[in-house]
Amino acid sequence: MEQTFIPTKIEALKEAGTVTWQTPSNIALVKYWGKRNPQLPENTSISFTLSNCYTVTTLSYEKKLTQDACLNFEVIFEGKKNEAFKPKIETFFNRIKEYVPFLTAYKITIESSNSFPHSSGIASSASGMSAIAMCLMSMEKQMNPDLTEQQFYQKASFLARLGSGSACRSVKGELVVWGEHPEVKGSSDFYGVEFKDKVAPIFKNYQDTILLVDKGEKQVSSTVGHDLMHGHPFAQQRFAQAQENIRKIKSIFKEGDVDAFIALVESEALTLHAMMMTSSPYFILMKPNTLEVINKVWAYRKETGSKLCFTLDAGANVHLLYPELEKEAVQDFVKKELAVYCKNGEYIHDKVGMGAFKLT
Ligand code: DP6
């Protein structure tokens, strides 16, 4: 499979160029938690692509004076030279250079900024890594104009995955599936695919308000987190459950069954945290305010009949998911009742988006 992504045709290398992409973050409904080498998921996951939480990356390239096999790049983040991100990007580049052979021919400058506050706990690796992947694909397209759109996006997702697993779901489409599943046509462990089955109108333009309960450095890096699934006593049951949940969510989308959606999505979030709490070593990534918010959401749903639900990433922040028709009511509830549980009262209103787009 990987062989397909090694370019066979590269026309003369351009001397220099620049390209800019904006790519979104995403929020998983069925979670990816557990991987094997090289960045292959232990189970299928599906996510909503976001819209307002994104990274903008400009990649400039200039042919090196002497051609050697070394990587030569620098990173500028939010206007300042950034050494801290370099090791992660270097690992990424080393993983993909086989598929992007011209990478070592250039001196590369990566200038990035996020639409969301730095260290907000919002997964920036998904938007950040997919943005670099998109830029590299634009470079390749300049050198091989025959690349089809399908090949372009598929390889972009393939490359993004090698930077960060969830990044492969931040390339194209509103709902993206990553990981082979017998009931999702075209699905693959190697890249994300757009979920093309029927989705009832209630799930269109779904809203996501992100409550920044705890900002700051992640307590557990995702790499360490995924590793905890190796030898985890409940790993196999968890992977099987995720496969089953993909099957279920497919019919939930088709039928427009929001109650079943709520049950599945909240259970996925709590299961992810249960995996962390039952691993060795164990972690509790929720904060007291995470639980306060969850209880408030449940009480609000009971009182009002709302279809508001929550999901969590590997951290304390809470993503509130709700249909567009409840936008006004839920946002009012957030402002009046939930903002107090957020650090500095901060939250971000977001909604489902379409994926990456090119700015130049
Ligand atoms: C909890 O994609 O950040 O957000 O592949 O090691 O970069 P790496 O992990 P990452 O893991 C994300 C895990 C999650 C669930 C999800 O997005 O599916």
XYZ file of C-alpha atoms and ligand atoms in Angstrom:
378
model
C 0.000 0.000 0.000
C 2.681 2.496 1.048
C 4.441 2.000 -2.309
C 1.589 3.837 -4.070
C 2.662 7.030 -2.355
C 6.233 7.055 -3.612
C 6.224 9.495 -6.540
C 7.237 8.000 -9.851
C 7.255 11.218 -11.756
C 8.892 14.433 -10.654
C 9.464 17.080 -13.281
C 12.396 19.475 -12.895
C 12.614 20.797 -9.354
C 11.519 24.411 -9.014
C 14.183 26.778 -7.678
C 11.983 28.257 -4.999
C 8.374 28.810 -4.081
C 5.862 29.393 -1.379
C 2.493 27.905 -0.547
C -0.124 28.535 2.167
C -2.882 26.305 3.532
C -5.474 26.660 6.240
C -6.417 23.375 7.882
C -8.864 22.718 10.696
C -8.779 20.741 13.886
C -11.285 17.905 14.306
C -13.216 16.299 17.133
C -13.517 12.515 17.284
C -16.897 10.921 17.963
C -15.497 7.377 18.015
C -12.001 7.781 19.405
C -8.616 6.702 18.120
C -6.700 5.460 21.148
C -3.997 2.883 20.534
C -1.661 2.557 17.577
C 1.009 0.328 16.113
C 3.963 1.146 13.901
C 4.068 3.143 11.675
C 1.219 5.278 12.975
C -1.465 2.719 12.207
C -4.618 2.782 14.314
C -5.751 -0.163 16.438
C -9.359 0.746 15.713
C -11.448 2.803 13.329
C -12.324 6.349 14.376
C -14.661 9.018 13.003
C -14.631 12.758 13.563
C -16.417 15.974 12.789
C -14.114 18.391 11.003
C -14.115 21.784 12.711
C -14.256 25.202 11.177
C -13.081 28.027 13.476
C -10.196 26.150 15.117
C -7.524 25.983 12.458
C -3.847 26.416 11.633
C -2.532 28.591 8.810
C 0.824 27.453 7.509
C 3.037 29.013 4.885
C 5.800 26.801 3.601
C 8.604 28.500 1.676
C 11.236 26.472 -0.111
C 14.490 27.287 -1.774
C 16.814 24.860 -3.483
C 19.864 24.049 -1.334
C 23.218 25.116 -2.732
C 24.759 21.725 -2.162
C 22.577 18.704 -2.621
C 22.873 16.199 0.235
C 20.506 13.899 2.118
C 20.122 16.196 5.134
C 16.947 17.922 6.198
C 17.266 21.683 6.381
C 14.298 23.528 7.848
C 13.265 26.133 10.349
C 10.027 26.756 12.167
C 8.416 30.093 12.896
C 5.386 29.889 15.153
C 3.148 32.921 15.682
C 5.838 35.210 14.338
C 8.748 33.860 16.386
C 11.451 31.342 15.611
C 10.484 28.167 17.422
C 12.957 25.464 18.414
C 10.510 23.518 20.584
C 8.437 22.252 17.624
C 11.452 21.197 15.590
C 11.977 17.662 16.975
C 8.363 16.655 16.278
C 8.568 18.040 12.743
C 11.933 16.395 12.213
C 10.475 13.017 13.217
C 7.608 13.702 10.839
C 9.943 14.608 7.970
C 12.092 11.544 8.571
C 8.998 9.357 8.423
C 7.802 10.884 5.152
C 10.968 11.587 3.204
C 10.624 8.305 1.349
C 7.295 9.608 -0.003
C 8.464 13.194 -0.461
C 11.930 12.620 -1.952
C 12.401 16.296 -2.859
C 12.183 17.258 0.831
C 15.957 17.126 1.271
C 16.592 19.156 -1.889
C 15.318 22.336 -0.242
C 15.834 24.672 2.619
C 12.347 24.906 4.046
C 10.751 27.527 6.263
C 7.492 26.686 7.990
C 5.544 29.646 9.343
C 2.478 28.707 11.343
C -0.146 30.267 13.504
C -3.307 28.967 15.133
C -6.720 30.615 15.300
C -7.115 29.322 18.858
C -5.059 30.402 21.860
C -1.702 28.711 22.255
C -1.619 25.992 24.937
C -5.397 26.055 25.115
C -5.348 22.278 25.233
C -6.995 22.169 21.802
C -5.312 19.478 19.740
C -3.024 21.536 17.561
C -1.193 18.534 16.139
C -4.165 17.630 13.933
C -4.409 21.026 12.272
C -0.654 21.695 12.417
C 0.497 18.446 10.850
C -2.228 18.378 8.224
C -1.305 21.946 7.214
C 2.306 20.912 6.563
C 1.094 17.850 4.669
C -1.124 20.014 2.444
C 1.779 22.376 1.705
C 4.045 19.472 0.757
C 1.361 18.121 -1.559
C 1.077 21.498 -3.258
C 4.841 21.365 -3.832
C 4.515 17.898 -5.306
C 1.638 19.029 -7.515
C 3.829 21.807 -8.909
C 6.387 19.190 -9.838
C 3.834 16.670 -11.082
C 0.774 18.435 -12.523
C -0.728 15.056 -13.447
C -1.633 14.285 -9.831
C -5.412 13.944 -9.684
C -7.454 15.615 -6.969
C -8.225 12.213 -5.484
C -4.515 11.287 -5.369
C -3.666 14.716 -3.959
C -6.029 14.518 -0.992
C -5.455 10.843 -0.310
C -1.713 11.305 -0.138
C -2.097 14.491 1.919
C -4.055 12.490 4.492
C -1.505 9.653 4.301
C 1.338 12.106 5.014
C -0.602 13.930 7.740
C -1.173 10.606 9.506
C 2.569 10.097 9.724
C 2.795 13.440 11.554
C -0.075 12.800 13.938
C -2.719 10.099 13.625
C -5.727 12.353 14.074
C -4.297 14.820 11.517
C -5.289 12.469 8.696
C -8.894 13.308 9.556
C -8.286 17.059 9.018
C -7.909 17.113 5.252
C -11.235 16.861 3.480
C -14.888 16.402 4.325
C -17.272 17.108 7.175
C -17.183 13.639 8.666
C -14.009 11.628 8.240
C -13.306 7.973 8.965
C -9.823 6.659 9.589
C -9.080 2.962 9.936
C -10.281 0.039 7.897
C -13.854 -0.976 8.610
C -15.867 -3.592 6.709
C -18.902 -1.329 6.602
C -17.208 1.881 5.474
C -16.450 1.819 1.790
C -12.882 2.760 0.894
C -11.786 3.024 4.542
C -8.124 2.455 5.258
C -5.609 2.336 8.087
C -3.303 4.479 5.936
C -5.439 7.588 5.429
C -8.752 9.160 6.317
C -11.735 9.034 3.961
C -14.810 11.205 3.739
C -17.855 9.527 5.237
C -20.092 9.369 2.183
C -23.109 7.496 3.545
C -26.436 9.116 4.250
C -26.427 11.713 7.035
C -29.826 12.970 8.276
C -30.381 16.765 8.161
C -30.270 17.103 11.983
C -26.539 16.300 11.864
C -25.772 18.925 9.236
C -23.907 21.977 10.451
C -23.581 20.440 13.920
C -22.233 22.839 16.546
C -19.267 22.349 18.874
C -18.578 24.727 21.736
C -15.211 24.042 23.320
C -15.009 24.850 27.012
C -11.424 25.600 27.982
C -11.582 24.048 31.418
C -7.867 23.667 31.804
C -5.353 25.408 29.616
C -1.688 24.573 29.491
C 0.639 21.737 28.677
C -0.846 18.307 28.269
C -0.280 16.101 31.304
C 0.173 13.070 29.074
C 1.411 13.378 25.502
C -0.686 11.491 23.002
C 2.278 9.290 22.094
C 2.635 8.196 25.720
C -1.139 7.838 25.930
C -1.398 5.588 22.879
C 1.464 3.500 24.236
C -0.524 2.785 27.363
C -2.841 0.651 25.248
C -0.043 -1.862 24.675
C -0.619 -4.596 27.224
C -3.655 -2.765 28.626
C -5.982 -5.340 30.238
C -9.046 -4.016 28.391
C -7.407 -3.116 25.080
C -8.917 -5.837 22.917
C -12.448 -5.246 24.224
C -12.001 -1.523 23.629
C -10.846 -1.967 20.034
C -13.768 -4.322 19.351
C -16.180 -1.837 20.948
C -14.934 0.975 18.705
C -15.476 -1.181 15.598
C -19.017 -1.888 16.788
C -19.608 1.808 17.512
C -18.641 2.718 13.951
C -21.264 0.294 12.720
C -23.809 1.849 15.090
C -22.985 5.457 14.279
C -23.465 4.734 10.601
C -27.096 3.869 11.180
C -27.488 6.699 13.730
C -26.477 9.186 11.025
C -28.765 7.573 8.511
C -31.800 7.471 10.822
C -31.117 10.869 12.421
C -31.313 9.198 15.846
C -29.913 11.978 18.049
C -30.647 10.160 21.325
C -28.581 7.190 20.220
C -25.890 9.631 19.028
C -25.729 11.208 22.496
C -25.441 7.821 24.207
C -22.694 6.662 21.866
C -20.638 9.859 21.859
C -20.702 10.353 25.634
C -19.867 6.704 26.213
C -16.906 6.979 23.811
C -15.577 9.997 25.714
C -15.895 8.329 29.100
C -14.409 5.087 27.756
C -11.362 6.981 26.492
C -10.850 8.382 29.985
C -11.609 4.999 31.547
C -8.784 3.537 29.452
C -6.409 6.112 30.920
C -7.634 5.519 34.437
C -7.105 1.764 34.094
C -3.713 1.800 32.403
C -0.324 1.379 34.023
C 0.707 3.988 34.960
C -2.798 5.461 35.397
C -3.939 9.009 34.804
C -6.957 11.160 35.560
C -7.099 13.851 32.912
C -10.456 15.278 33.909
C -10.520 18.150 36.380
C -13.233 18.833 38.966
C -14.723 21.396 36.557
C -14.903 18.783 33.788
C -17.250 16.795 36.026
C -19.184 19.912 37.018
C -19.815 20.638 33.355
C -20.865 17.054 32.608
C -23.382 17.122 35.441
C -24.737 20.473 34.291
C -25.143 19.143 30.746
C -27.066 16.138 32.015
C -29.308 18.308 34.208
C -29.929 20.751 31.318
C -30.887 17.893 29.038
C -33.285 16.500 31.618
C -34.929 19.847 32.289
C -35.250 21.090 28.732
C -35.301 18.002 26.515
C -32.288 19.438 24.712
C -30.089 17.240 22.515
C -26.902 18.777 23.886
C -24.135 16.275 24.661
C -20.440 16.301 25.461
C -17.268 14.674 24.316
C -13.702 14.845 25.611
C -10.216 14.609 24.174
C -7.238 13.392 26.148
C -7.536 16.337 28.524
C -9.876 18.307 30.766
C -11.574 20.468 28.124
C -15.151 19.698 27.191
C -16.565 19.774 23.661
C -20.299 20.454 23.664
C -22.055 19.059 20.616
C -25.559 20.161 19.603
C -27.815 20.602 16.577
C -27.835 23.972 14.831
C -31.455 24.601 15.764
C -30.435 24.750 19.447
C -27.638 27.205 18.807
C -29.132 30.209 20.509
C -30.450 28.363 23.571
C -27.258 26.377 24.173
C -24.952 29.336 23.670
C -27.023 31.274 26.164
C -26.771 28.369 28.627
C -22.983 28.253 28.109
C -22.632 31.952 28.781
C -24.826 31.969 31.868
C -24.029 28.618 33.457
C -20.893 27.010 32.082
C -18.446 29.859 31.477
C -17.694 29.888 35.219
C -16.057 26.470 34.904
C -13.666 27.680 32.183
C -10.204 29.124 32.830
C -10.632 32.906 32.566
C -14.185 32.238 31.377
C -12.849 31.213 27.957
C -14.700 29.068 25.426
C -14.828 28.827 21.631
C -17.942 28.432 19.509
C -17.185 26.218 16.561
C -19.109 24.074 14.101
C -18.590 21.443 11.457
C -16.408 22.526 8.538
C -15.316 21.174 5.182
C -11.595 20.583 5.656
C -8.419 22.213 4.415
C -8.248 25.021 1.895
C -5.491 26.705 0.007
C -4.868 30.374 0.631
C -2.400 31.077 -2.158
C -7.812 11.410 22.205
O -3.573 12.040 16.913
O -2.826 13.330 18.934
O -7.710 12.973 20.416
O -0.942 9.918 16.520
O 0.339 10.168 18.634
O -0.146 12.174 17.216
P -0.607 10.812 17.667
O -1.932 11.028 18.502
P -3.133 12.024 18.320
O -4.236 11.286 19.226
C -5.514 11.804 19.361
C -6.297 11.022 20.309
C -7.623 11.603 20.700
C -8.763 10.855 20.009
C -8.977 11.144 18.555
O -8.739 12.272 18.092
O -9.442 10.217 17.866
